Structure formats: structure tokens, C-alpha cells
Coordinates of C-alpha atoms and ligand atoms in Angstrom, one line a residue:
M1 CA 1.3 -3.4 -28.0
R2 CA -1.2 -6.4 -27.7
T3 CA -1.5 -7.0 -31.7
L4 CA -4.4 -9.5 -32.8
L5 CA -3.7 -10.2 -36.9
I6 CA -6.8 -11.6 -38.5
Y7 CA -6.8 -13.5 -41.7
P8 CA -10.2 -13.5 -43.2
E9 CA -12.3 -16.3 -44.5
F10 CA -11.8 -17.4 -48.2
P11 CA -14.9 -18.5 -50.1
K12 CA -15.1 -22.2 -51.4
T13 CA -13.0 -22.1 -54.9
F14 CA -11.4 -24.5 -57.0
W15 CA -8.1 -24.5 -54.8
S16 CA -9.9 -24.9 -51.3
Y17 CA -9.6 -28.7 -52.0
E18 CA -11.9 -29.4 -48.9
K19 CA -12.6 -32.7 -49.5
I20 CA -8.8 -33.7 -50.0
L21 CA -7.9 -31.7 -46.5
E22 CA -11.2 -33.5 -44.8
L23 CA -9.0 -36.9 -45.9
V24 CA -5.8 -35.8 -44.5
N25 CA -7.4 -34.3 -41.4
R26 CA -5.9 -30.5 -42.3
K27 CA -8.0 -27.4 -42.3
V28 CA -6.3 -25.3 -45.2
L29 CA -4.1 -25.6 -48.2
L30 CA -1.8 -22.7 -47.4
P31 CA -0.8 -20.6 -44.5
P32 CA -1.1 -16.4 -44.6
L33 CA 2.0 -15.9 -45.8
G34 CA 1.6 -12.1 -46.0
M35 CA 0.4 -11.9 -42.4
V36 CA 3.4 -13.9 -41.0
T37 CA 5.7 -11.4 -43.3
V38 CA 3.9 -8.3 -41.4
A39 CA 4.2 -9.7 -37.9
A40 CA 8.0 -10.1 -38.8
L41 CA 7.5 -6.3 -40.1
L42 CA 6.1 -4.9 -36.8
P43 CA 8.2 -4.3 -33.7
Q44 CA 9.1 -7.5 -32.3
H45 CA 8.5 -6.4 -28.5
W46 CA 5.1 -6.2 -29.6
E47 CA 3.3 -9.2 -28.5
M48 CA 1.4 -11.0 -31.4
K49 CA -1.3 -13.4 -31.9
L50 CA -2.5 -14.6 -35.2
V51 CA -5.9 -16.2 -36.0
D52 CA -6.5 -17.6 -39.9
R53 CA -10.2 -17.7 -40.0
N54 CA -9.8 -20.7 -42.7
V55 CA -8.9 -22.3 -39.2
R56 CA -10.9 -21.4 -36.5
E57 CA -13.0 -18.5 -34.8
V58 CA -11.5 -15.4 -33.1
T59 CA -12.1 -16.2 -29.3
E60 CA -13.4 -14.2 -27.0
A61 CA -10.6 -14.3 -24.8
E62 CA -8.3 -13.0 -28.0
W63 CA -10.8 -10.3 -28.6
A64 CA -10.4 -9.2 -24.7
W65 CA -6.7 -9.6 -24.6
A66 CA -6.1 -7.2 -28.0
E67 CA -5.3 -3.6 -28.0
L68 CA -5.1 -3.3 -31.8
V69 CA -6.4 -5.7 -34.5
V70 CA -4.7 -5.7 -38.1
I71 CA -6.6 -7.6 -41.1
S72 CA -5.3 -8.1 -44.3
G73 CA -6.8 -10.1 -47.2
M74 CA -7.2 -10.5 -51.1
I75 CA -10.4 -9.5 -52.8
V76 CA -11.9 -13.0 -52.3
Q77 CA -11.9 -12.1 -48.7
K78 CA -13.3 -9.1 -48.8
A79 CA -16.7 -9.8 -47.4
D80 CA -15.5 -11.6 -43.9
M81 CA -12.7 -8.5 -43.9
A82 CA -15.8 -6.5 -43.5
V83 CA -17.3 -8.2 -40.9
Q84 CA -13.9 -8.7 -38.8
I85 CA -13.5 -5.2 -39.4
A86 CA -17.2 -4.7 -37.7
R87 CA -16.6 -7.2 -34.9
A88 CA -13.2 -5.4 -33.7
K89 CA -15.0 -2.0 -33.8
Q90 CA -18.3 -3.3 -31.9
R91 CA -15.7 -3.9 -28.9
G92 CA -13.9 -0.6 -29.6
L93 CA -10.6 -1.8 -30.8
P94 CA -8.5 0.2 -33.7
V95 CA -8.0 -1.5 -36.7
A96 CA -5.5 -1.4 -39.5
V97 CA -6.3 -3.2 -42.7
G98 CA -3.4 -3.9 -45.4
G99 CA -3.0 -6.6 -48.2
P100 CA -3.8 -6.5 -51.8
F101 CA -7.6 -5.9 -51.4
A102 CA -6.9 -2.9 -49.3
S103 CA -3.9 -1.6 -51.6
S104 CA -6.0 -2.0 -54.9
T105 CA -9.4 -0.3 -53.6
P106 CA -9.0 1.7 -50.7
D107 CA -11.9 3.2 -50.8
A108 CA -13.9 0.5 -50.9
P109 CA -17.1 0.1 -48.6
E110 CA -15.8 -2.8 -46.5
L111 CA -12.9 -0.8 -45.5
D112 CA -15.1 2.0 -44.0
L113 CA -14.7 1.1 -40.6
A114 CA -11.0 0.8 -40.3
D115 CA -9.3 3.4 -38.8
F116 CA -5.6 2.6 -40.6
K117 CA -5.1 1.6 -44.3
V118 CA -1.7 0.5 -44.8
L119 CA -1.3 0.2 -48.5
D120 CA 1.1 -1.5 -50.7
E121 CA 4.0 -3.6 -49.8
G122 CA 4.8 -3.4 -46.2
E123 CA 8.2 -3.0 -45.9
I124 CA 7.7 0.8 -47.0
T125 CA 4.0 1.4 -45.4
L126 CA 4.5 -0.3 -41.7
P127 CA 7.3 1.9 -40.6
L128 CA 5.0 4.9 -41.3
F129 CA 2.2 3.0 -39.4
I130 CA 4.3 1.9 -36.7
E131 CA 5.6 5.8 -36.2
A132 CA 1.8 7.0 -36.3
I133 CA 1.1 4.6 -33.5
E134 CA 3.9 5.8 -31.4
R135 CA 2.9 9.3 -31.8
G136 CA -0.6 8.4 -30.6
E137 CA -2.4 8.9 -34.0
Q138 CA -5.9 7.5 -34.3
G139 CA -6.1 6.9 -38.0
G140 CA -4.6 7.5 -41.0
R141 CA -3.6 6.0 -44.6
F142 CA -0.3 4.9 -45.8
S143 CA 1.0 4.8 -49.3
A144 CA 4.2 4.1 -50.8
N145 CA 3.3 6.3 -53.9
G146 CA 4.4 3.9 -56.5
D147 CA 7.8 2.8 -54.6
K148 CA 8.6 -0.5 -54.4
P149 CA 10.9 -1.8 -51.6
D150 CA 14.0 -3.9 -51.8
V151 CA 13.2 -7.3 -50.3
T152 CA 16.6 -8.2 -49.4
G153 CA 16.0 -6.6 -46.3
T154 CA 12.8 -8.5 -45.4
P155 CA 13.2 -10.4 -42.1
I156 CA 12.3 -14.4 -41.9
P157 CA 8.5 -14.5 -41.7
R158 CA 6.9 -15.3 -37.9
F159 CA 6.1 -19.0 -39.2
D160 CA 5.8 -19.5 -35.1
L161 CA 2.7 -17.6 -34.9
L162 CA 1.1 -20.2 -37.2
E163 CA -1.0 -23.3 -36.2
L164 CA 1.2 -25.3 -38.3
D165 CA -0.6 -28.8 -37.8
A166 CA -3.6 -27.2 -39.8
Y167 CA -1.9 -26.4 -43.3
D168 CA -1.1 -29.0 -45.9
S169 CA 1.8 -27.1 -47.4
M170 CA 3.7 -24.2 -46.2
S171 CA 4.7 -20.7 -48.2
V172 CA 7.6 -19.0 -48.8
Q173 CA 8.3 -16.2 -51.4
F174 CA 11.6 -15.3 -53.1
S175 CA 10.4 -12.9 -55.7
R176 CA 7.7 -10.2 -56.3
G177 CA 6.8 -9.0 -59.7
C178 CA 6.4 -10.1 -63.5
P179 CA 8.4 -8.8 -66.7
F180 CA 5.3 -9.6 -68.8
Q181 CA 2.6 -7.3 -69.2
C182 CA -1.1 -9.4 -69.6
E183 CA -3.7 -7.2 -69.5
F184 CA -5.7 -9.1 -66.9
C185 CA -3.3 -9.4 -64.6
D186 CA -3.1 -7.1 -61.4
I187 CA 0.6 -8.7 -60.3
I188 CA 1.9 -6.1 -62.2
V189 CA -0.1 -3.5 -61.0
L190 CA 0.7 -4.1 -57.4
Y191 CA 4.3 -5.6 -57.5
G192 CA 5.3 -4.1 -60.6
R193 CA 7.5 -5.3 -63.9
K194 CA 11.0 -5.6 -62.4
P195 CA 10.9 -8.6 -60.2
R196 CA 12.9 -8.1 -57.3
T197 CA 14.1 -11.1 -55.3
K198 CA 15.5 -11.9 -52.2
T199 CA 19.1 -13.5 -51.6
P200 CA 19.3 -17.3 -51.8
E201 CA 20.6 -16.7 -48.4
Q202 CA 17.5 -15.2 -47.0
L203 CA 15.4 -17.6 -48.9
V204 CA 17.6 -20.6 -47.4
A205 CA 17.2 -19.0 -44.0
E206 CA 13.7 -19.2 -44.3
L207 CA 13.5 -22.7 -45.4
Q208 CA 16.0 -23.5 -42.2
R209 CA 13.3 -21.7 -39.7
L210 CA 10.2 -23.9 -41.0
Y211 CA 12.8 -27.0 -40.8
D212 CA 13.7 -26.0 -37.0
L213 CA 10.2 -25.7 -36.3
G214 CA 9.7 -29.1 -37.6
W215 CA 7.8 -28.6 -40.7
R216 CA 8.3 -31.2 -42.9
R217 CA 6.1 -31.4 -45.9
A218 CA 5.4 -29.3 -49.3
I219 CA 6.3 -25.9 -49.8
F220 CA 4.6 -23.6 -52.4
L221 CA 7.0 -20.7 -53.7
V222 CA 4.2 -18.3 -54.0
D223 CA 5.7 -16.2 -56.5
D224 CA 3.8 -15.3 -59.4
N225 CA 6.2 -15.8 -61.7
F226 CA 9.3 -17.8 -60.4
I227 CA 11.5 -17.3 -63.4
G228 CA 10.7 -13.6 -63.5
N229 CA 14.2 -13.2 -63.1
K230 CA 15.9 -16.0 -64.5
R231 CA 19.6 -14.7 -63.3
N232 CA 18.4 -14.9 -59.6
A233 CA 16.4 -18.0 -59.8
K234 CA 19.7 -19.7 -61.3
L235 CA 21.6 -18.2 -58.4
L236 CA 19.0 -19.8 -55.6
L237 CA 18.2 -23.1 -57.1
P238 CA 22.0 -24.7 -56.5
A239 CA 21.5 -23.3 -52.7
I240 CA 18.4 -24.9 -52.3
K241 CA 19.8 -28.3 -53.9
E242 CA 22.9 -28.2 -51.5
W243 CA 20.4 -27.5 -48.5
Q244 CA 18.2 -30.4 -49.6
I245 CA 20.7 -32.6 -50.1
E246 CA 22.5 -32.2 -46.3
R247 CA 19.0 -33.0 -44.8
G248 CA 17.8 -35.7 -47.0
Y249 CA 15.3 -33.8 -49.2
P250 CA 12.8 -32.6 -46.8
F251 CA 11.0 -30.6 -48.6
S252 CA 9.3 -30.7 -52.2
F253 CA 8.5 -27.4 -54.1
T254 CA 5.9 -26.1 -56.2
T255 CA 5.9 -23.0 -57.7
E256 CA 4.1 -20.7 -60.6
A257 CA 6.2 -19.7 -63.8
S258 CA 5.6 -18.5 -67.1
V259 CA 5.6 -20.8 -70.1
D260 CA 8.8 -19.6 -71.4
L261 CA 10.2 -22.2 -68.6
A262 CA 10.0 -24.8 -71.5
S263 CA 13.0 -23.1 -73.5
D264 CA 15.3 -23.3 -71.0
E265 CA 16.6 -26.7 -70.2
E266 CA 19.1 -25.4 -67.6
M267 CA 16.3 -23.8 -65.5
M268 CA 14.1 -26.9 -65.9
R269 CA 17.2 -29.4 -64.9
M270 CA 18.1 -27.1 -61.9
M271 CA 14.2 -27.0 -60.4
A272 CA 13.9 -30.8 -60.6
E273 CA 17.2 -31.3 -58.7
A274 CA 16.1 -28.8 -56.2
R275 CA 13.1 -31.2 -56.0
F276 CA 10.7 -28.9 -57.5
E277 CA 7.8 -31.3 -58.5
A278 CA 5.1 -29.2 -59.6
V279 CA 4.6 -25.9 -61.2
F280 CA 1.7 -24.0 -62.3
L281 CA 1.5 -22.2 -65.8
G282 CA -0.6 -19.5 -67.0
I283 CA -1.7 -21.2 -70.4
E284 CA -5.1 -19.3 -70.3
T285 CA -6.5 -20.5 -73.9
P286 CA -4.9 -22.5 -76.7
D287 CA -6.6 -19.8 -79.0
E288 CA -3.8 -17.4 -80.4
A289 CA -5.9 -14.9 -81.2
S290 CA -7.3 -14.8 -77.4
L291 CA -3.7 -14.6 -76.2
S292 CA -3.0 -11.7 -78.2
V293 CA -6.1 -9.9 -77.2
A294 CA -4.8 -10.5 -73.8
G295 CA -1.4 -9.4 -74.5
K296 CA 0.0 -12.5 -73.4
H297 CA 2.4 -13.1 -76.5
Q298 CA 5.2 -15.1 -74.3
N299 CA 2.1 -17.9 -74.8
T300 CA 1.9 -17.5 -78.8
R301 CA 5.9 -18.2 -79.3
S302 CA 6.2 -21.7 -79.1
S303 CA 3.7 -24.7 -79.0
L304 CA 2.3 -24.8 -75.9
E305 CA 1.5 -28.2 -75.9
E306 CA 5.3 -29.1 -76.7
S307 CA 6.0 -26.5 -73.4
V308 CA 3.9 -28.5 -71.1
D309 CA 5.5 -32.2 -72.3
R310 CA 9.0 -30.5 -72.1
I311 CA 8.5 -29.4 -68.6
T312 CA 6.7 -32.7 -67.7
S313 CA 9.6 -34.5 -68.9
Y314 CA 11.8 -33.2 -66.5
G315 CA 9.4 -34.6 -63.6
I316 CA 8.2 -31.5 -62.7
R317 CA 4.4 -31.8 -62.9
V318 CA 2.2 -29.2 -64.9
M319 CA -0.8 -27.3 -63.4
A320 CA -2.4 -24.7 -65.6
G321 CA -4.8 -21.8 -65.9
F322 CA -7.5 -21.4 -68.2
I323 CA -9.9 -18.1 -68.9
I324 CA -12.7 -18.1 -71.0
G325 CA -14.4 -14.9 -72.3
F326 CA -12.1 -12.8 -73.9
D327 CA -12.9 -10.2 -76.7
G328 CA -13.6 -11.6 -80.1
E329 CA -13.6 -15.5 -78.7
Q330 CA -15.2 -17.6 -81.1
T331 CA -17.9 -20.1 -80.3
G332 CA -16.2 -23.3 -79.0
A333 CA -13.5 -21.8 -76.5
G334 CA -14.5 -24.2 -73.9
D335 CA -14.5 -27.3 -76.2
R336 CA -11.0 -26.3 -77.3
I337 CA -9.6 -26.3 -73.9
V338 CA -11.1 -29.5 -72.9
R339 CA -9.2 -31.1 -75.9
F340 CA -5.9 -29.2 -75.2
V341 CA -6.2 -30.6 -71.5
S342 CA -7.0 -33.9 -72.4
R343 CA -4.1 -34.2 -75.3
T344 CA -1.8 -32.6 -72.9
G345 CA -3.2 -34.6 -69.8
I346 CA -2.6 -31.8 -67.4
P347 CA -4.5 -33.3 -64.3
A348 CA -5.3 -30.1 -62.6
A349 CA -6.6 -27.6 -65.0
M350 CA -8.0 -24.6 -63.0
M351 CA -10.7 -22.5 -65.2
G352 CA -12.2 -19.8 -64.8
M353 CA -14.4 -16.6 -66.5
L354 CA -12.5 -13.8 -67.5
Q355 CA -12.6 -11.0 -64.7
A356 CA -11.4 -7.3 -64.7
L357 CA -9.4 -6.7 -61.8
P358 CA -9.5 -3.2 -60.4
N359 CA -6.7 -0.9 -62.1
T360 CA -5.6 -3.5 -64.3
G361 CA -5.0 -2.9 -68.0
L362 CA -8.5 -4.8 -68.8
W363 CA -10.3 -2.7 -66.1
H364 CA -9.2 0.5 -67.6
R365 CA -9.8 -0.3 -71.2
L366 CA -13.4 -1.8 -70.3
E367 CA -14.1 1.4 -67.9
K368 CA -13.1 3.5 -71.1
E369 CA -15.3 1.4 -73.5
G370 CA -18.4 1.7 -71.0
R371 CA -18.5 -2.1 -70.6
L372 CA -17.8 -2.9 -66.8
I373 CA -20.7 -3.8 -64.9
Q374 CA -20.1 -2.1 -61.7
E375 CA -22.3 -4.2 -59.7
K376 CA -20.6 -7.3 -60.5
A377 CA -17.3 -5.6 -60.2
D378 CA -18.3 -4.7 -57.1
A379 CA -19.7 -8.2 -55.7
K380 CA -18.2 -10.9 -54.0
G381 CA -14.8 -11.0 -55.5
V382 CA -13.5 -13.3 -58.0
N383 CA -13.4 -16.9 -57.8
Q384 CA -14.0 -19.8 -60.7
T385 CA -18.1 -19.5 -59.9
N386 CA -18.4 -15.7 -60.7
L387 CA -19.9 -14.7 -64.3
L388 CA -17.7 -11.9 -66.4
N389 CA -18.0 -8.4 -64.4
F390 CA -18.0 -6.8 -68.1
I391 CA -20.0 -7.1 -71.2
P392 CA -18.2 -9.5 -73.3
T393 CA -18.4 -9.4 -77.4
R394 CA -20.5 -12.4 -77.2
P395 CA -23.2 -13.7 -75.2
I396 CA -22.5 -14.2 -71.5
R397 CA -24.9 -17.3 -71.4
D398 CA -23.0 -18.8 -74.1
I399 CA -19.9 -18.2 -72.3
A400 CA -21.2 -19.5 -69.0
N401 CA -22.7 -22.6 -70.5
E402 CA -19.5 -23.4 -72.4
Y403 CA -17.7 -23.4 -69.2
V404 CA -19.8 -25.5 -67.0
D405 CA -19.8 -28.1 -70.0
A406 CA -16.0 -27.8 -70.3
F407 CA -15.6 -28.0 -66.3
C408 CA -17.7 -31.1 -65.9
R409 CA -16.3 -33.1 -68.8
L410 CA -12.5 -32.3 -67.9
Y411 CA -13.4 -33.5 -64.3
E412 CA -15.8 -36.6 -65.1
P413 CA -14.5 -39.1 -62.4
N414 CA -13.2 -41.7 -65.4
A415 CA -12.2 -38.8 -67.6
Y416 CA -10.1 -37.4 -64.6
I417 CA -8.5 -41.3 -64.5
D418 CA -8.1 -41.7 -67.8
R419 CA -6.5 -38.3 -68.4
V420 CA -4.2 -38.5 -65.4
T421 CA -3.2 -41.9 -66.4
H422 CA -2.0 -40.7 -69.8
Y423 CA -0.2 -37.7 -68.3
Y424 CA 1.7 -40.1 -65.7
G425 CA 3.0 -41.7 -68.8
K426 CA 4.7 -38.6 -69.4
V427 CA 6.3 -37.5 -66.4
G428 CA 9.6 -37.8 -66.2
V429 CA 11.8 -39.5 -63.6
P430 CA 12.2 -37.3 -60.4
R431 CA 15.9 -36.3 -60.8
W432 CA 16.5 -34.9 -57.3
K433 CA 16.7 -38.7 -56.5
A434 CA 19.9 -39.0 -58.0
F435 CA 21.0 -36.7 -55.2
F436 CA 19.2 -38.1 -52.2
K437 CA 21.3 -39.7 -49.4
P438 CA 18.9 -42.0 -47.2
E439 CA 21.5 -41.3 -44.2
N440 CA 20.8 -37.5 -44.1
S441 CA 17.0 -37.9 -43.8
D442 CA 14.8 -38.0 -40.7
K443 CA 12.1 -40.3 -39.5
S444 CA 9.8 -37.2 -39.3
A445 CA 9.7 -37.4 -43.0
L446 CA 8.2 -40.9 -43.2
P447 CA 4.2 -40.8 -44.0
E448 CA 1.9 -40.4 -40.9
A449 CA -0.8 -42.6 -40.1
R450 CA -3.4 -39.8 -41.2
D451 CA -1.8 -40.1 -44.8
I452 CA -2.3 -44.0 -44.9
K453 CA -6.0 -43.5 -43.6
A454 CA -6.6 -41.3 -46.5
L455 CA -5.3 -43.4 -49.0
A456 CA -7.4 -46.3 -47.4
T457 CA -10.4 -44.1 -47.8
V458 CA -9.4 -43.1 -51.4
I459 CA -8.8 -46.7 -52.5
W460 CA -12.2 -48.0 -51.0
R461 CA -14.1 -45.2 -52.7
Q462 CA -12.1 -45.2 -56.2
G463 CA -11.4 -48.5 -56.3
F464 CA -14.5 -50.4 -54.8
K465 CA -17.7 -48.2 -54.1
R466 CA -17.7 -46.0 -57.3
N467 CA -18.1 -47.1 -60.9
T468 CA -14.7 -45.9 -61.4
R469 CA -13.3 -49.3 -60.0
F470 CA -12.3 -51.0 -63.4
R471 CA -10.3 -47.8 -64.4
F472 CA -9.2 -47.0 -61.1
W473 CA -7.5 -50.4 -60.9
R474 CA -6.4 -50.7 -64.6
S475 CA -4.5 -47.4 -64.2
L476 CA -2.5 -48.2 -61.0
A477 CA -1.6 -51.4 -62.7
R478 CA -0.2 -49.4 -65.7
V479 CA 1.2 -46.8 -63.9
A480 CA 3.2 -48.9 -61.4
R481 CA 4.6 -51.4 -64.7
R482 CA 5.3 -48.0 -66.8
N483 CA 6.0 -45.5 -64.1
P484 CA 7.1 -46.7 -60.9
A485 CA 9.3 -43.7 -59.8
N486 CA 5.9 -41.6 -60.2
F487 CA 3.7 -44.0 -58.6
E488 CA 3.4 -42.6 -55.2
Q489 CA 2.5 -38.9 -57.0
F490 CA 0.1 -40.7 -59.4
V491 CA -1.8 -42.0 -56.4
V492 CA -1.9 -38.6 -54.7
T493 CA -3.1 -36.9 -58.0
L494 CA -5.7 -39.8 -58.6
A495 CA -7.3 -38.7 -54.7
H496 CA -7.7 -35.0 -56.0
N497 CA -10.7 -36.5 -57.5
E498 CA -12.7 -36.2 -54.5
H499 CA -12.6 -32.8 -54.5
F500 CA -13.6 -32.1 -58.2
Q501 CA -16.4 -34.4 -57.7
E502 CA -17.8 -32.1 -55.6
Y503 CA -16.7 -28.9 -57.1
R504 CA -18.6 -29.7 -60.3
A505 CA -21.8 -29.9 -58.6
V506 CA -20.6 -26.3 -57.0
V507 CA -19.8 -24.8 -60.4
T508 CA -22.9 -26.0 -62.0
R509 CA -25.4 -24.9 -59.2
E510 CA -23.8 -21.3 -58.6
I511 CA -23.5 -20.3 -62.3
E512 CA -27.0 -21.5 -62.9
E513 CA -28.2 -19.2 -60.3
Q514 CA -26.7 -16.2 -61.7
L515 CA -27.7 -17.0 -65.3
A516 CA -31.6 -17.2 -64.1
C517 CA -30.9 -13.5 -62.8
L518 CA -29.7 -12.4 -66.1
P519 CA -31.7 -10.4 -68.8
P520 CA -32.3 -11.9 -71.9
E521 CA -29.7 -11.0 -74.2
P522 CA -29.5 -11.0 -78.4
P523 CA -27.8 -13.9 -80.2
S524 CA -23.8 -13.8 -81.0
T525 CA -22.2 -11.2 -82.8
P526 CA -18.5 -11.9 -82.5
A527 CA -17.4 -8.5 -83.0
E528 CA -19.6 -6.2 -80.8
P529 CA -20.2 -6.0 -77.2
S530 CA -23.6 -7.6 -76.2
R531 CA -25.4 -4.5 -75.2
E532 CA -28.5 -6.0 -73.5
L533 CA -26.7 -5.9 -70.2
Q534 CA -26.5 -2.3 -68.7
P535 CA -22.8 -1.1 -68.0
V536 CA -22.2 1.5 -65.5
Ligands
LIG601 S1 2.9 -13.7 -67.2 FE1 1.6 -14.2 -65.1 S2 2.2 -12.7 -63.5 FE2 3.3 -12.4 -65.5 S3 2.1 -10.5 -65.9 FE3 1.2 -12.2 -67.2 S4 -0.4 -13.3 -65.8 FE4 0.8 -11.6 -64.7

């Protein structure tokens, strides 16, 4: 079976980092790990080609070659998903869809033309799909009916199908699921609250496969909460460390974890020694009342600021997500986030307005309260420039304006340099370097010409061309003197300013456009939803 796997296009988001990718001549930040996992689960005698639409278009020759089209994506990709399904159907090809969007909303109109809906986790439903294909069936819907697969049997993803040079980082996954119960989170809906992990041997074999394919750059461990199963994470980390030492630490890792990482000294030490260089934390808000409303009680158990500082002291840089628009939120939430981020110094602080994702606790509650705005819930999906898709408890304009103001202040170019400089005063010495044996490393890990060219461009723009020049050189001198072990990473973090400059304008423009279309709202009434906007 000649199978064409298509990964739909993403809209521009906080994480798309186009300007940075342009500098280093890469197309996309991360590869479609789900697609290469699906490819590994399909019969290996099937011929397969993969096209990531974020990298390039599907060619006519590829459409002509295909006998079956497989498309998978997230909610933010649904517009292009619909386009690709339609293109395949125009050519008379059978189409199978799967992934988070299809699994959470299998009856979405974007998926109407698909012949097969392969829902939930592929380890369970792909075998059912394959049997149906082998029986010659023309369509079907396959669901796991609430079952969650044991991922210890999941094969190594078909990384060989990727155009590796197009990606800035590679992805691997160790665990699925999270033990917590944040009301807005769809991870626990899709993957459950009992984290399931691969074995250390499995994960190390995936790293080895990437290494054998010539990969020598960063790896994103895409677990939603890497420490969801602490015991198993602690079994994995020494195996990664040993593998890294033997090969001269070719990979740096980034992952996502819950804030309680800060209370586990052993975990932070092990991560730092395995060369985990950054971690994304869902901090959401410094407002305790909002955290409680969202069911994010784990973030209220200790000081969030101290947690950030503790993780940072291990040489693991903190990235964090923030949300505005929780029920009962008081005026000034955006300002409180700015002050929190400025105090902690977190360089990459992602912000967004709260969105109710399908089938989450938040979605069901708002539906019951008649507060979901269906046309928005069904619109272009979820990204950092979407207004809330429900009626909030204070005027939506107040929330949106606070959000734009906070985002623009956080990423004002000079403020960003100051914050990053402040942060790098606290980043601990990278502990993995104590185990690094230069004789084990290979030349392919050295910086490439494109990286050196990118660095020169950043120095030219921020150090000469713009009004950031004074701060830029002063900050470089300060970090070089006070924290030389992290100097290289500091320069990379400064380079991200290139992306945020453009993204500030995107956020402002897109939100202003949406606000202009809203009907008038009454003034703020903290406890009551703003009823001017009509629910479904
Ligand atoms: S900690 Fe993160 S992954 Fe876990 S339930 Fe909360 S938002 Fe979801």
C-alpha cells in the first residue's frame, strides 16, 4: 500500500519562531512525532512518504504515487487538515484521519470528507484500521472506547521519513498522561490521569536511532508532564546520562513538567546531569484564587517564584505559560503576570487567553452554564491571538486589552534584554559539563556555518542597528563576567528577541481586529458573566 502521510500547516503562533528559524535557515521548530509514530505502527511492508506541510507542499508526483492518504493534526491545524482532505478526495484517494483533533471532535465538519476516522491512541486503533483496509473496506470509525495502551510496546518512530535538515529540534516521547486535574487541560481527557511511560531501553534506542541518522542538535521530550511518573523518570535519567557521556553529550534536552519539580532535588540534579537544559512550566498565573478556580492546586502549595529560582539554580532554564481570563479574575491580572515574570526573569513567557477545549472539565462546566460561544469555539482553533471562546466573568475587552498590554510590555526589546540579563545572573552552572569527556564527542557537534552567520546577524541588528545597542553590549559584558558557563545560551536567548519583535505586532493587530467586531459590553461585574455576548 503506497501511503502518503500529510501533516497539516500550523498558523503563526508564539512557538512558531519564524524569524529565528529564518536566521538559522530551518523551516520548523519541531517534527510531527505523532506521524512518524503512526508510520512505525503501520505495516512496514507498506511504502510510505511523509510531507510536513510546514516544510513544503505536497507535489503532484506524490499525489499521483499515493494509494492511501493519512492525515493527523491538532485543533490549531484543522483548517489545513480540511484542505488536504479535500485535495485527496478530488484525486479519488481514500483518506484516514487521526490525532488529537479528530479524537476530541470526530464529527467536526472539517473531517466530513474523510473515509476512515482512526481515533484515540494509535497503538489500539491502528491495528483495527489495518484489518479493515486488508478486508477491503471503504470506510470506518475506530475508537479505543476509553482504553489506554501500554506504551512499552510502541515501536521506534520512523524518524527516517523526516527531512531532518528542516527542523530546529527533534522530538521524542517518554510518557503520556498526567496525574493532575487542571480544569482546562485536554491532556488528561486524551491520555488519562495515570501516566504511562516507555522503558529506559526504549527511549535510549530512540535516541540512538536519531544519533545514527546523524542528528546532533536539541531534543524536545514532548511529554506533557515529564515527572508525572517520578519513579520511572528517575529510572530513565541515569540511562540517558550514561548514553550521553559515552557519546560526548551530543543532545541537549527540553521538556515540560509540573511546578512540583522544584521540590524534588534529586530529580533536578538527575535532569541537569543528563543535560536537560530547559523546562516548560505551566505556571498559568500568580493569582492563587485563579489557580484554585482552575483546579491547579499543585501551583498553590509553595511559592512560585522560589520554585522558578530553585529549578534555575540547577542550570535548567525555565520557560513558562501564563493564562488570563479565569472566572472571578480581578482587574490587573495582566499586570500581575508582567510583574511576576519581571521578578523571576523568565525569558520565554508564553501568554494566552483562556480557551475551553472540547470535552475538558472547563468545556462541560461552561456548556452547562450556557457560557460557551459556539461560533468562537468552532472557529480557527486555539492560539495566542484568539479571544476567549466563552463568556467570561469580566468584560472581554478588559481581558483582551490587559493581555495585549502585558504581552507588549514583556517583549519590549529593551525590557526583554534587561529581563534575560537578570535571569542569567541566576542560572546555575551546567552540571553535565562535569561528566563531559571531550574525547567522546565528534566533530559534527561543532557549530555549523549557518549558526555563525545567524549570530553575526543578531549582533549586527541588536548591537549596532537598533536602539538596543547600549543594553546589548552592556548585558553581554555583564553575563560574560558573571556567568561565563552560560554565556553561549545567553546569546541564543537574546536572539529570540528577533521573533518577539514581530510577534508583538501580530498579537496587537489580530486582537484589535477581533475586538472591533464585538458588540458593546456592560462594565465589569466581577462575580457575574458578561451577558452581552450571546451564548449557544
Ligand atoms: S499539570 Fe499540565 S498536563 Fe497536568 S493536568 Fe495540569 S495542565 Fe494538564
